[in-house]
Amino acid sequence: QVQLVQSGAEVKRPGSSVTVSCKTSGGIFRSFAINWVRQAPGQGLEWMGGIIPIFGTPIYAQKFQGRVTITADEFTNTAYMELTSLRSEESVVYFCAKSLYYSGSGTPSGGMDVWGQGTTVTVS
Amino acid sequence: QSVLTQPPSVSAASGQRVTISCSGSSSNIGNNFVSWYQQLPGTAPKLLIYDNNKRPSGIPDRFSGSKSGTSATLGITGLQAGDEADYFCGTWDTRLSAYVFGTGTEVTVL
């Protein structure tokens, strides 16, 4: 059974960067599609991007292009999301989530069946 | 600003049925599979429906999904107090090259 465990809460200054980790267990990491989704308090879900280690190249939502970097470490079965130039309105919860499947071209298009517990990032 | 539109809230009495709509376009719902997620307060979302109408193991058949054209619908029958949550639709958007979520619907059991 696949499990995703995220790193703990962070407090950051405006303009700084944050890195959130997502350690996986169970399954074959390099065949996973790992997504990063964030949610502001009382708001909806926002997809930031994803990575499929077997393909290597991450894909990012246009909104975050240039500010987000998603990587995957196959030795530790851990995915990472770094977000730079943090703003106060980005005091939100960040989730990692595994897709059920992905397309032949490497897009994480399937539903997300396993989620991390969430990491709260406070920018203040 | 989400490209998938859902009603902000729906409600029904315990034991009754509710449906939640998710409206999109040809670049997302019209040409891709839809999933539905349930999010209880303070928890991570949970996959309820994938590929328009399939339920993951462990999801009761009270939950059902359907899709027609550029819209999708989640149905919940035999509504229970434990179903009070936020529900989101989601799918891939080919034009945006991004996964998109609906605006979310709060379900209240009267």
Short mmCIF file of C-alpha atoms in Angstrom, two decimals:
data_model
loop_
_atom_site.label_atom_id
_atom_site.label_comp_id
_atom_site.label_asym_id
_atom_site.label_seq_id
_atom_site.Cartn_x
_atom_site.Cartn_y
_atom_site.Cartn_z
CA GLN A 1 0.00 0.00 0.00
CA VAL A 2 1.45 3.31 -1.12
CA GLN A 3 1.85 6.02 1.52
CA LEU A 4 3.04 9.60 1.17
CA VAL A 5 4.53 11.39 4.18
CA GLN A 6 5.31 15.07 3.92
CA SER A 7 7.76 17.22 5.81
CA GLY A 8 6.62 19.41 8.68
CA ALA A 9 5.21 22.90 8.88
CA GLU A 10 7.39 25.82 7.83
CA VAL A 11 7.51 29.52 8.65
CA LYS A 12 9.16 31.68 6.01
CA ARG A 13 9.84 35.35 5.38
CA PRO A 14 8.31 37.07 2.33
CA GLY A 15 10.67 36.75 -0.62
CA SER A 16 12.31 33.60 0.65
CA SER A 17 11.97 30.03 -0.59
CA VAL A 18 10.51 26.86 0.85
CA THR A 19 11.12 23.22 0.03
CA VAL A 20 8.56 20.59 0.95
CA SER A 21 9.37 16.91 0.75
CA CYS A 22 7.10 13.95 0.09
CA LYS A 23 8.52 10.56 1.03
CA THR A 24 6.84 7.57 -0.55
CA SER A 25 6.67 4.00 0.65
CA GLY A 26 5.21 0.96 -1.07
CA GLY A 27 4.99 0.58 -4.83
CA ILE A 28 7.60 1.48 -7.45
CA PHE A 29 8.58 5.12 -7.02
CA ARG A 30 10.01 5.70 -10.46
CA SER A 31 6.71 4.69 -12.05
CA PHE A 32 4.66 7.07 -9.90
CA ALA A 33 3.22 10.38 -11.03
CA ILE A 34 3.60 12.73 -8.07
CA ASN A 35 1.62 15.95 -8.10
CA TRP A 36 1.81 19.04 -5.92
CA VAL A 37 -1.48 20.69 -5.02
CA ARG A 38 -2.03 23.63 -2.72
CA GLN A 39 -5.02 25.01 -0.85
CA ALA A 40 -5.54 28.34 0.81
CA PRO A 41 -7.70 28.41 3.97
CA GLY A 42 -11.33 27.91 3.04
CA GLN A 43 -10.48 27.86 -0.65
CA GLY A 44 -10.26 25.33 -3.46
CA LEU A 45 -7.50 23.08 -4.73
CA GLU A 46 -4.81 24.37 -7.06
CA TRP A 47 -2.50 22.10 -9.04
CA MET A 48 1.06 23.37 -9.17
CA GLY A 49 2.79 20.69 -11.17
CA GLY A 50 3.98 17.12 -11.17
CA ILE A 51 6.76 14.73 -11.98
CA ILE A 52 7.02 11.15 -13.19
CA PRO A 53 10.53 9.90 -12.40
CA ILE A 54 10.54 7.41 -15.27
CA PHE A 55 10.05 10.34 -17.66
CA GLY A 56 12.31 12.66 -15.68
CA THR A 57 11.03 16.06 -16.80
CA PRO A 58 8.58 17.80 -14.47
CA ILE A 59 5.54 19.66 -15.73
CA TYR A 60 4.38 22.91 -14.17
CA ALA A 61 1.22 24.95 -14.19
CA GLN A 62 1.83 28.13 -16.15
CA LYS A 63 1.06 30.26 -13.10
CA PHE A 64 4.08 28.84 -11.27
CA GLN A 65 6.55 28.63 -14.16
CA GLY A 66 9.87 30.08 -13.11
CA ARG A 67 9.08 29.97 -9.38
CA VAL A 68 8.51 26.30 -8.69
CA THR A 69 10.90 23.37 -9.05
CA ILE A 70 9.74 19.79 -8.61
CA THR A 71 12.29 17.02 -8.35
CA ALA A 72 12.38 13.33 -7.52
CA ASP A 73 15.12 11.37 -5.76
CA GLU A 74 14.90 7.71 -6.73
CA PHE A 75 17.45 6.72 -4.10
CA THR A 76 15.27 7.93 -1.23
CA ASN A 77 11.89 7.57 -3.00
CA THR A 78 11.19 11.19 -2.19
CA ALA A 79 9.71 14.00 -4.23
CA TYR A 80 10.44 17.65 -3.54
CA MET A 81 8.71 20.94 -4.33
CA GLU A 82 10.59 24.20 -4.02
CA LEU A 83 8.72 27.48 -4.31
CA THR A 84 10.66 30.73 -4.45
CA SER A 85 9.78 34.40 -3.94
CA LEU A 86 7.13 33.57 -1.37
CA ARG A 87 4.33 36.05 -0.73
CA SER A 88 2.15 36.40 2.34
CA GLU A 89 -0.91 35.20 0.42
CA GLU A 90 0.93 31.92 -0.13
CA SER A 91 0.43 30.96 3.50
CA VAL A 92 -1.39 27.81 2.48
CA VAL A 93 -1.32 24.03 2.80
CA TYR A 94 0.73 22.14 0.25
CA PHE A 95 -0.16 18.54 -0.59
CA CYS A 96 1.63 15.91 -2.61
CA ALA A 97 -0.58 13.34 -4.31
CA LYS A 98 0.02 10.30 -6.50
CA SER A 99 -1.89 9.92 -9.75
CA LEU A 100 -3.63 6.63 -10.48
CA TYR A 101 -2.01 6.68 -13.92
CA TYR A 102 -0.44 8.97 -16.45
CA SER A 103 -0.62 9.38 -20.19
CA GLY A 104 1.85 7.96 -22.66
CA SER A 105 3.29 11.43 -23.13
CA GLY A 106 3.98 11.78 -19.41
CA THR A 107 1.12 13.94 -18.22
CA PRO A 108 -0.30 13.06 -14.78
CA SER A 109 -3.84 12.95 -16.11
CA GLY A 110 -5.37 10.28 -13.89
CA GLY A 111 -7.20 10.86 -10.64
CA MET A 112 -5.10 11.28 -7.50
CA ASP A 113 -5.60 8.27 -5.29
CA VAL A 114 -3.04 8.72 -2.52
CA TRP A 115 -2.38 12.01 -0.75
CA GLY A 116 0.17 13.24 1.73
CA GLN A 117 -1.03 14.69 5.01
CA GLY A 118 -0.32 18.26 3.92
CA THR A 119 2.32 20.76 4.91
CA THR A 120 1.36 24.19 6.22
CA VAL A 121 3.62 26.98 5.07
CA THR A 122 3.26 30.33 6.80
CA VAL A 123 4.76 33.35 5.10
CA SER A 124 5.15 36.19 7.55
CA GLN B 1 -10.01 31.22 -11.02
CA SER B 2 -11.05 27.67 -11.83
CA VAL B 3 -12.09 26.56 -15.30
CA LEU B 4 -14.47 24.00 -13.79
CA THR B 5 -17.64 25.39 -12.23
CA GLN B 6 -19.53 23.76 -9.37
CA PRO B 7 -22.41 25.00 -7.24
CA PRO B 8 -21.10 26.48 -3.97
CA SER B 9 -23.35 24.35 -1.82
CA VAL B 10 -26.02 21.67 -1.87
CA SER B 11 -28.05 20.24 0.97
CA ALA B 12 -30.55 17.49 1.65
CA ALA B 13 -32.01 15.57 4.53
CA SER B 14 -30.38 12.46 5.89
CA GLY B 15 -31.14 9.47 3.70
CA GLN B 16 -31.92 11.57 0.67
CA ARG B 17 -29.96 12.03 -2.57
CA VAL B 18 -27.90 14.93 -3.79
CA THR B 19 -26.18 15.63 -7.07
CA ILE B 20 -23.27 17.95 -7.70
CA SER B 21 -22.56 19.29 -11.16
CA CYS B 22 -19.21 20.18 -12.67
CA SER B 23 -19.23 22.25 -15.83
CA GLY B 24 -16.21 22.63 -18.08
CA SER B 25 -15.29 22.77 -21.74
CA SER B 26 -14.02 20.65 -24.61
CA SER B 27 -10.40 21.14 -23.51
CA ASN B 28 -11.00 19.51 -20.15
CA ILE B 29 -14.14 17.51 -19.30
CA GLY B 30 -15.13 17.13 -22.94
CA ASN B 31 -12.05 15.13 -23.83
CA ASN B 32 -10.63 13.79 -20.60
CA PHE B 33 -11.67 11.59 -17.71
CA VAL B 34 -13.16 13.22 -14.63
CA SER B 35 -12.41 12.45 -11.00
CA TRP B 36 -14.23 13.47 -7.84
CA TYR B 37 -12.70 14.15 -4.43
CA GLN B 38 -14.17 14.41 -0.95
CA GLN B 39 -12.45 16.63 1.59
CA LEU B 40 -13.49 16.43 5.22
CA PRO B 41 -12.55 19.44 7.37
CA GLY B 42 -8.85 19.57 8.17
CA THR B 43 -7.94 16.54 6.09
CA ALA B 44 -6.44 15.79 2.71
CA PRO B 45 -8.78 15.16 -0.22
CA LYS B 46 -9.89 11.60 -0.86
CA LEU B 47 -10.52 10.12 -4.28
CA LEU B 48 -14.16 9.08 -4.64
CA ILE B 49 -14.60 8.58 -8.38
CA TYR B 50 -12.11 8.28 -11.23
CA ASP B 51 -12.45 7.84 -14.97
CA ASN B 52 -15.89 9.47 -14.84
CA ASN B 53 -17.69 6.67 -13.03
CA LYS B 54 -15.31 4.20 -11.38
CA ARG B 55 -14.98 3.84 -7.64
CA PRO B 56 -11.68 2.99 -5.93
CA SER B 57 -11.69 0.05 -3.60
CA GLY B 58 -13.44 0.88 -0.36
CA ILE B 59 -15.70 3.62 -1.71
CA PRO B 60 -19.36 2.66 -1.15
CA ASP B 61 -21.70 2.43 -4.10
CA ARG B 62 -23.73 5.32 -2.62
CA PHE B 63 -21.30 7.46 -4.58
CA SER B 64 -21.64 7.52 -8.35
CA GLY B 65 -20.28 9.58 -11.22
CA SER B 66 -21.36 10.33 -14.75
CA LYS B 67 -20.30 12.54 -17.62
CA SER B 68 -22.12 14.00 -20.59
CA GLY B 69 -20.40 16.30 -23.05
CA THR B 70 -18.59 19.01 -21.12
CA SER B 71 -20.30 18.37 -17.78
CA ALA B 72 -19.95 15.78 -15.07
CA THR B 73 -22.10 14.88 -12.11
CA LEU B 74 -21.46 13.30 -8.74
CA GLY B 75 -24.40 11.61 -7.04
CA ILE B 76 -24.63 10.67 -3.39
CA THR B 77 -27.53 8.53 -2.25
CA GLY B 78 -28.55 7.61 1.29
CA LEU B 79 -26.98 10.82 2.57
CA GLN B 80 -25.29 10.47 5.96
CA ALA B 81 -23.95 12.96 8.48
CA GLY B 82 -20.45 11.76 7.66
CA ASP B 83 -20.91 12.91 4.07
CA GLU B 84 -20.78 16.55 5.16
CA ALA B 85 -17.67 17.73 3.38
CA ASP B 86 -16.37 19.69 0.43
CA TYR B 87 -16.43 17.94 -2.93
CA PHE B 88 -14.23 18.80 -5.89
CA CYS B 89 -14.20 17.59 -9.47
CA GLY B 90 -10.92 17.39 -11.34
CA THR B 91 -9.57 16.56 -14.77
CA TRP B 92 -6.73 17.22 -17.14
CA ASP B 93 -6.99 20.33 -19.30
CA THR B 94 -5.36 19.74 -22.66
CA ARG B 95 -5.23 23.43 -23.63
CA LEU B 96 -3.67 24.52 -20.33
CA SER B 97 -1.50 21.37 -20.03
CA ALA B 98 -2.51 21.31 -16.39
CA TYR B 99 -4.69 19.38 -14.01
CA VAL B 100 -7.66 21.53 -13.04
CA PHE B 101 -10.04 21.32 -10.12
CA GLY B 102 -13.58 22.54 -9.77
CA THR B 103 -14.56 25.43 -7.53
CA GLY B 104 -15.79 23.02 -4.88
CA THR B 105 -19.19 22.25 -3.38
CA GLU B 106 -20.06 22.10 0.29
CA VAL B 107 -22.54 19.36 1.13
CA THR B 108 -24.75 19.87 4.16
CA VAL B 109 -26.94 17.18 5.67
CA LEU B 110 -30.06 18.72 7.10
#
